[in-house]
Short mmCIF file of C-alpha atoms in Angstrom, two decimals:
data_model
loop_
_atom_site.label_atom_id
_atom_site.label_comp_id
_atom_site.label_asym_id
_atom_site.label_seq_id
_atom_site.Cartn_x
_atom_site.Cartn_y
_atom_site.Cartn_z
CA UNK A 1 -37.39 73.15 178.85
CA UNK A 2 -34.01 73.61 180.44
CA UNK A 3 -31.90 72.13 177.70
CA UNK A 4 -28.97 73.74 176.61
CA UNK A 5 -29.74 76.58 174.16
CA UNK A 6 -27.48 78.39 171.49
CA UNK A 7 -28.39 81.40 169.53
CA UNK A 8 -28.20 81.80 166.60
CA UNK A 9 -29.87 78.77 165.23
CA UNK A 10 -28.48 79.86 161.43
CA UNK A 11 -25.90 82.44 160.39
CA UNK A 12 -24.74 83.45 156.96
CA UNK A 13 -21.78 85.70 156.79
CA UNK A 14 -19.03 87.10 154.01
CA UNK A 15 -15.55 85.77 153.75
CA UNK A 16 -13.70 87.77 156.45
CA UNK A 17 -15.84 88.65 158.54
CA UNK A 18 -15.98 87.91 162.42
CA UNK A 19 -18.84 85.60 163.96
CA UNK A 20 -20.03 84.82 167.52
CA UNK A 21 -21.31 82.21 169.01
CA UNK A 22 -23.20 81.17 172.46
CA UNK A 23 -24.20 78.63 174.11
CA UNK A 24 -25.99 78.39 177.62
CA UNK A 25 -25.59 75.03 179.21
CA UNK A 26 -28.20 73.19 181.79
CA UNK A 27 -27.97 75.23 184.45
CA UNK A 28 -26.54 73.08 187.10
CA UNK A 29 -23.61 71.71 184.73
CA UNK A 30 -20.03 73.03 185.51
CA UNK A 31 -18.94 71.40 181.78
CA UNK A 32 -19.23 72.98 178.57
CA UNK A 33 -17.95 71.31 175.11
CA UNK A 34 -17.84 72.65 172.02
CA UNK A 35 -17.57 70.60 168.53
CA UNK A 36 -18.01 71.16 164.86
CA UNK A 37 -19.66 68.91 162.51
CA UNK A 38 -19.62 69.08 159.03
CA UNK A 39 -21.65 67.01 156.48
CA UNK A 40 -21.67 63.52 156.37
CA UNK A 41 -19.06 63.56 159.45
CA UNK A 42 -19.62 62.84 163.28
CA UNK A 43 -18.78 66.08 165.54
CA UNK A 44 -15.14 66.95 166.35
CA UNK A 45 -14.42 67.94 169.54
CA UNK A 46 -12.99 71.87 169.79
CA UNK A 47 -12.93 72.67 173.02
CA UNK A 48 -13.71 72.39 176.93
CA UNK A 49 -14.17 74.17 179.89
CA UNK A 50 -14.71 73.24 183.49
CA UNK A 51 -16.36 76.24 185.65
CA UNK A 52 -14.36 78.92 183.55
CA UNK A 53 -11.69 77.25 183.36
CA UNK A 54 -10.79 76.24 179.22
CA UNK A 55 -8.65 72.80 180.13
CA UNK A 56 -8.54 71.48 176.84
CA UNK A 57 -8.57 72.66 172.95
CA UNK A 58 -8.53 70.83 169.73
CA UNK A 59 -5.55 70.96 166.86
CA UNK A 60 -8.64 72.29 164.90
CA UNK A 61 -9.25 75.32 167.23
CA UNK A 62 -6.74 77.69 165.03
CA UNK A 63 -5.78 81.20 165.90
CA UNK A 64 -8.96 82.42 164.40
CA UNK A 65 -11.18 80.44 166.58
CA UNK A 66 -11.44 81.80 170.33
CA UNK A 67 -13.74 80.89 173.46
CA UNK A 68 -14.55 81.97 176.63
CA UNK A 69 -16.76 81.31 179.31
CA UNK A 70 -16.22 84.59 181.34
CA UNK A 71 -18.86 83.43 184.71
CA UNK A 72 -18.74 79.81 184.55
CA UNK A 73 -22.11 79.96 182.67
CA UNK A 74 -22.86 80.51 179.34
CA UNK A 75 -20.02 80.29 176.37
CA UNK A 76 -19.25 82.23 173.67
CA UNK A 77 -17.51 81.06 170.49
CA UNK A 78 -15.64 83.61 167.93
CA UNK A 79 -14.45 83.12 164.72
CA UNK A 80 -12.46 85.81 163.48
CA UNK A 81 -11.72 86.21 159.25
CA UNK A 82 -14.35 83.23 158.67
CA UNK A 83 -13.00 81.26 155.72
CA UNK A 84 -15.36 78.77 153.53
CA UNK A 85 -13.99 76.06 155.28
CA UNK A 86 -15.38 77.20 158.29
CA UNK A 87 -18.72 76.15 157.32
CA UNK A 88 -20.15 73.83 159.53
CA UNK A 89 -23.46 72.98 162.45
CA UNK A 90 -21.10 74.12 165.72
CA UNK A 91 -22.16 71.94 169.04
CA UNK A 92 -22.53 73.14 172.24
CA UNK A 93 -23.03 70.37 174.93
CA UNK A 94 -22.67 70.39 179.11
CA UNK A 95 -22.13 67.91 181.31
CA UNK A 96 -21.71 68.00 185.39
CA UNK A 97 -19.00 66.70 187.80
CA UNK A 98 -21.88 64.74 189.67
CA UNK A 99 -23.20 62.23 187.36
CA UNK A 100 -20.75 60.31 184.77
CA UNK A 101 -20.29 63.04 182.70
CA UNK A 102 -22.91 62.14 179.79
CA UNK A 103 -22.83 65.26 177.76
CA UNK A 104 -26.14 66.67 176.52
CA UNK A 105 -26.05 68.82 173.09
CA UNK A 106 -27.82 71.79 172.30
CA UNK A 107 -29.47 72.23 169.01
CA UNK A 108 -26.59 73.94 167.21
CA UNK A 109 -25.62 76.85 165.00
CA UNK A 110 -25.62 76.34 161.43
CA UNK A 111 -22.45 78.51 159.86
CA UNK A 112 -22.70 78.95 156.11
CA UNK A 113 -19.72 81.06 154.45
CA UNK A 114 -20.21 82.82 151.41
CA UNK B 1 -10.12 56.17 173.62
CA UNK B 2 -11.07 53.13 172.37
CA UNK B 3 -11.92 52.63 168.68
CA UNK B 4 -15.29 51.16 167.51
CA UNK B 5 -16.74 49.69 164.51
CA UNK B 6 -20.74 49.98 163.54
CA UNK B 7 -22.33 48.95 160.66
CA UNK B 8 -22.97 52.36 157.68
CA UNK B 9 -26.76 51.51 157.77
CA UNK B 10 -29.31 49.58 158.91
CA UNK B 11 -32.76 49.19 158.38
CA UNK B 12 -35.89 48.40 160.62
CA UNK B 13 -39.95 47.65 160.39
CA UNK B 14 -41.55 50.37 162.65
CA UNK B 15 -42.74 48.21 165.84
CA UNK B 16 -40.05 45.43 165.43
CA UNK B 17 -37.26 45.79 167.47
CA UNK B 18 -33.91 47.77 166.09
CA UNK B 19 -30.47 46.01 167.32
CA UNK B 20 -27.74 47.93 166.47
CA UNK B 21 -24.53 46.25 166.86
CA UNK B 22 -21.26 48.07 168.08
CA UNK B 23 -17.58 46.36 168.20
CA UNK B 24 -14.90 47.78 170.79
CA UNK B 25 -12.49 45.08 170.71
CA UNK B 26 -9.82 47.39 172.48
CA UNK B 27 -11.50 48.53 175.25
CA UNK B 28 -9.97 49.07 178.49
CA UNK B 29 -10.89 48.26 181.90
CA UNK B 30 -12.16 52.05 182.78
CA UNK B 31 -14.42 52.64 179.24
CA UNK B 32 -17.13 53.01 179.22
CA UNK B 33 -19.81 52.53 176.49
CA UNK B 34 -21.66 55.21 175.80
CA UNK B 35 -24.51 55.72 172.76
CA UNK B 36 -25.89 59.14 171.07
CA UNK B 37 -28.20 59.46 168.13
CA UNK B 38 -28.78 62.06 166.07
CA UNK B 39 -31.59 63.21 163.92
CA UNK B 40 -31.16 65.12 160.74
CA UNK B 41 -30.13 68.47 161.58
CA UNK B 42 -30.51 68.57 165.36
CA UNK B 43 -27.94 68.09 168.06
CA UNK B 44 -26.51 64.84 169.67
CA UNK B 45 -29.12 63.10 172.02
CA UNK B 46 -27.95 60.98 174.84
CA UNK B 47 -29.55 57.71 174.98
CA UNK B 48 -27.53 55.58 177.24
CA UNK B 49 -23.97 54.03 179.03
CA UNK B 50 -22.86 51.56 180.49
CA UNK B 51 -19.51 49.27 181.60
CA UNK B 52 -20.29 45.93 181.78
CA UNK B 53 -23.64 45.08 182.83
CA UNK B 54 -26.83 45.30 180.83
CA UNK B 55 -28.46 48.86 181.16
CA UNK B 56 -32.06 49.71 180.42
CA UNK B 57 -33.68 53.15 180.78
CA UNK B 58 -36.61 54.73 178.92
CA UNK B 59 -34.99 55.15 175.06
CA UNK B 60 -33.67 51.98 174.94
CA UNK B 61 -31.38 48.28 176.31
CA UNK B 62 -28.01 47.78 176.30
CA UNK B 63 -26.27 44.83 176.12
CA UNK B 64 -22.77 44.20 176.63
CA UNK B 65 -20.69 41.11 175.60
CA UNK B 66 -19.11 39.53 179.09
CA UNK B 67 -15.55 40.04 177.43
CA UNK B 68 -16.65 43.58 176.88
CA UNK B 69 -15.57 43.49 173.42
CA UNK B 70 -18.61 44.37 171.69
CA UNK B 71 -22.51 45.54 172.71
CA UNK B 72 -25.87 45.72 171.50
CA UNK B 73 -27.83 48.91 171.42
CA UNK B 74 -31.72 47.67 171.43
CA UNK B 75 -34.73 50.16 170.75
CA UNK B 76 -37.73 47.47 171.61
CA UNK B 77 -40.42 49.21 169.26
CA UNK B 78 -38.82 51.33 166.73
CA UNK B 79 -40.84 54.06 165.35
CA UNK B 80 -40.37 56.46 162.38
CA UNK B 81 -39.38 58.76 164.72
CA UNK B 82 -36.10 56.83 165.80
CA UNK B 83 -34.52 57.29 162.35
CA UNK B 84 -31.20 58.83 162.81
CA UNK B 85 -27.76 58.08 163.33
CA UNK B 86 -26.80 56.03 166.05
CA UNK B 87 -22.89 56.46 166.87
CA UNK B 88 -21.16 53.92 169.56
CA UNK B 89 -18.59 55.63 171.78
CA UNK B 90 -16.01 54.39 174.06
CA UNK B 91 -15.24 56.68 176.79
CA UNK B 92 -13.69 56.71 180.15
CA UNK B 93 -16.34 58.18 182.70
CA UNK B 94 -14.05 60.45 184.34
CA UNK B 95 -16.20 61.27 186.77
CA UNK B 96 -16.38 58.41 188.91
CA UNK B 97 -14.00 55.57 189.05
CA UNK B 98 -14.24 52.24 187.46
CA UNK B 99 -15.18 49.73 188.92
CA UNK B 100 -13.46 47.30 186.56
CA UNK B 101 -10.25 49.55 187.57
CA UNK B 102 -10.66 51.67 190.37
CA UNK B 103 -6.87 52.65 190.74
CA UNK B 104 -7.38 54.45 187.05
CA UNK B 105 -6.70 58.14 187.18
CA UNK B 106 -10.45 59.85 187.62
CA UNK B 107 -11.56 63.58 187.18
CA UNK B 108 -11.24 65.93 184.27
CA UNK B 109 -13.71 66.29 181.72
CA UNK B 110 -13.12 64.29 178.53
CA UNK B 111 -14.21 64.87 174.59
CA UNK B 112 -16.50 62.20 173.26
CA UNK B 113 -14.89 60.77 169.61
CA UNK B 114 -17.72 60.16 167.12
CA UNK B 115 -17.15 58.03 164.15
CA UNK B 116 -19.83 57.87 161.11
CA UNK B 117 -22.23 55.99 162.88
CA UNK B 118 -25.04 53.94 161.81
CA UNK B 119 -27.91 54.99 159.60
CA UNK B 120 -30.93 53.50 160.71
CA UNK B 121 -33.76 53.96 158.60
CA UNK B 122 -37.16 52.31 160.28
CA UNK B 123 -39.84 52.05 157.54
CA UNK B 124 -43.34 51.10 157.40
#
């Protein structure tokens, strides 16, 4: 299967502490999203890059959240000095330039902050 | 984007059909309708899009309203298995322009804004 993948599938993690995130898209897609869902809610867009380009970012992407997408490939997603709040399934999802840009998700990382 | 309106939940026989009912009644010329579902605890799946004409594909139908105001998503033989929630999104494709509006500004990727979606529960 050549979905797109993210690792970890769960992480737990103190207050304060610094998490990462990745995501590796379908292979031929130049566009990478990232969301955040949290219970009972739809996702909530964070972020987006085209190639390795990041073109657009979310109100909700603070200070502590960064991404990159160094090669135009996979993506990684930091949070630094995790609060509670951050708890949440993150969403990684690609899309290409060639079709009409339906965006296919990955399975997710489940944050839990303690 | 566009705002839409679903039903909170719905409920189905397994092997009747499920008709889930979405209302855009702001849409513009270059949105397009697009449909996801998600099962508990996994990802987004894409099931379908369209703009104004009915669109079938393997998952499922979907019917649009000629004024383009509301649509129909239509799983022919729901199964347990298609218990999730649906969400109805409103999009321009900015891939490719309209062809409702084809002087409307094209390229750039664009977020996709979920709502709450429908439940749909299919039972036995």
């Amino acid at each position: 299967d050549t979905g797109v993948s993210q690792d970890p599938r769960h992480k737990i993690t103190k207050r304060g502490q610094n998490v990462t995130f990745r995501c590796d898209p379908i292979s031929e897609h130049n566009r990478l999203y990232w969301y955040r869902q949290t219970l009972g809610q739809g996702p909530e867009f964070l972020t987006y890059f085209q190639n390795e380009a990041q073109l657009e970012k979310s109100r909700l992407l603070s200070d502590r959240f960064s991404a990159e997408r160094p090669k135009g490939s996979f993506s990684t997603l930091e949070i630094q000095r995790t609060e509670q709040g951050d708890s949440a399934m993150y969403l990684c999802a690609s899309s290409s330039t060639s079709g009409e840009d339906e965006q296919y998700f990955g399975p997710g990382t489940r944050l839990t902050v303690t | 984007d566009a705002k839409t309106t679903q039903p909170p939940s719905m409920d189905c026989a397994e092997g009747r059909a499920a008709n889930l009912p979405c209302n855009h009644s702001t849409i513009s010329g270059n949105e397009y309708v697009y449909w996801y579902r998600q099962i508990h605890s996994q990802g987004p799946q894409y099931i379908i899009h369209g703009l104004k004409n009915n669109e079938t594909n393997e998952m499922a139908s979907l019917i649009i309203t000629e004024d383009r105001k509301s649509s129909t998503l239509i799983l022919p033989h729901a199964t347990l298995r298609d218990t999730a929630v649906y969400y109805c999104i409103v999009r321009v494709a900015t891939t490719t322009s309209s062809a409702l509006e084809p002087d409307a500004p094209t390229g750039g990727g664009n977020k996709l804004t979920f709502g709450t979606g429908t439940q749909l529960k299919v039972e036995l």
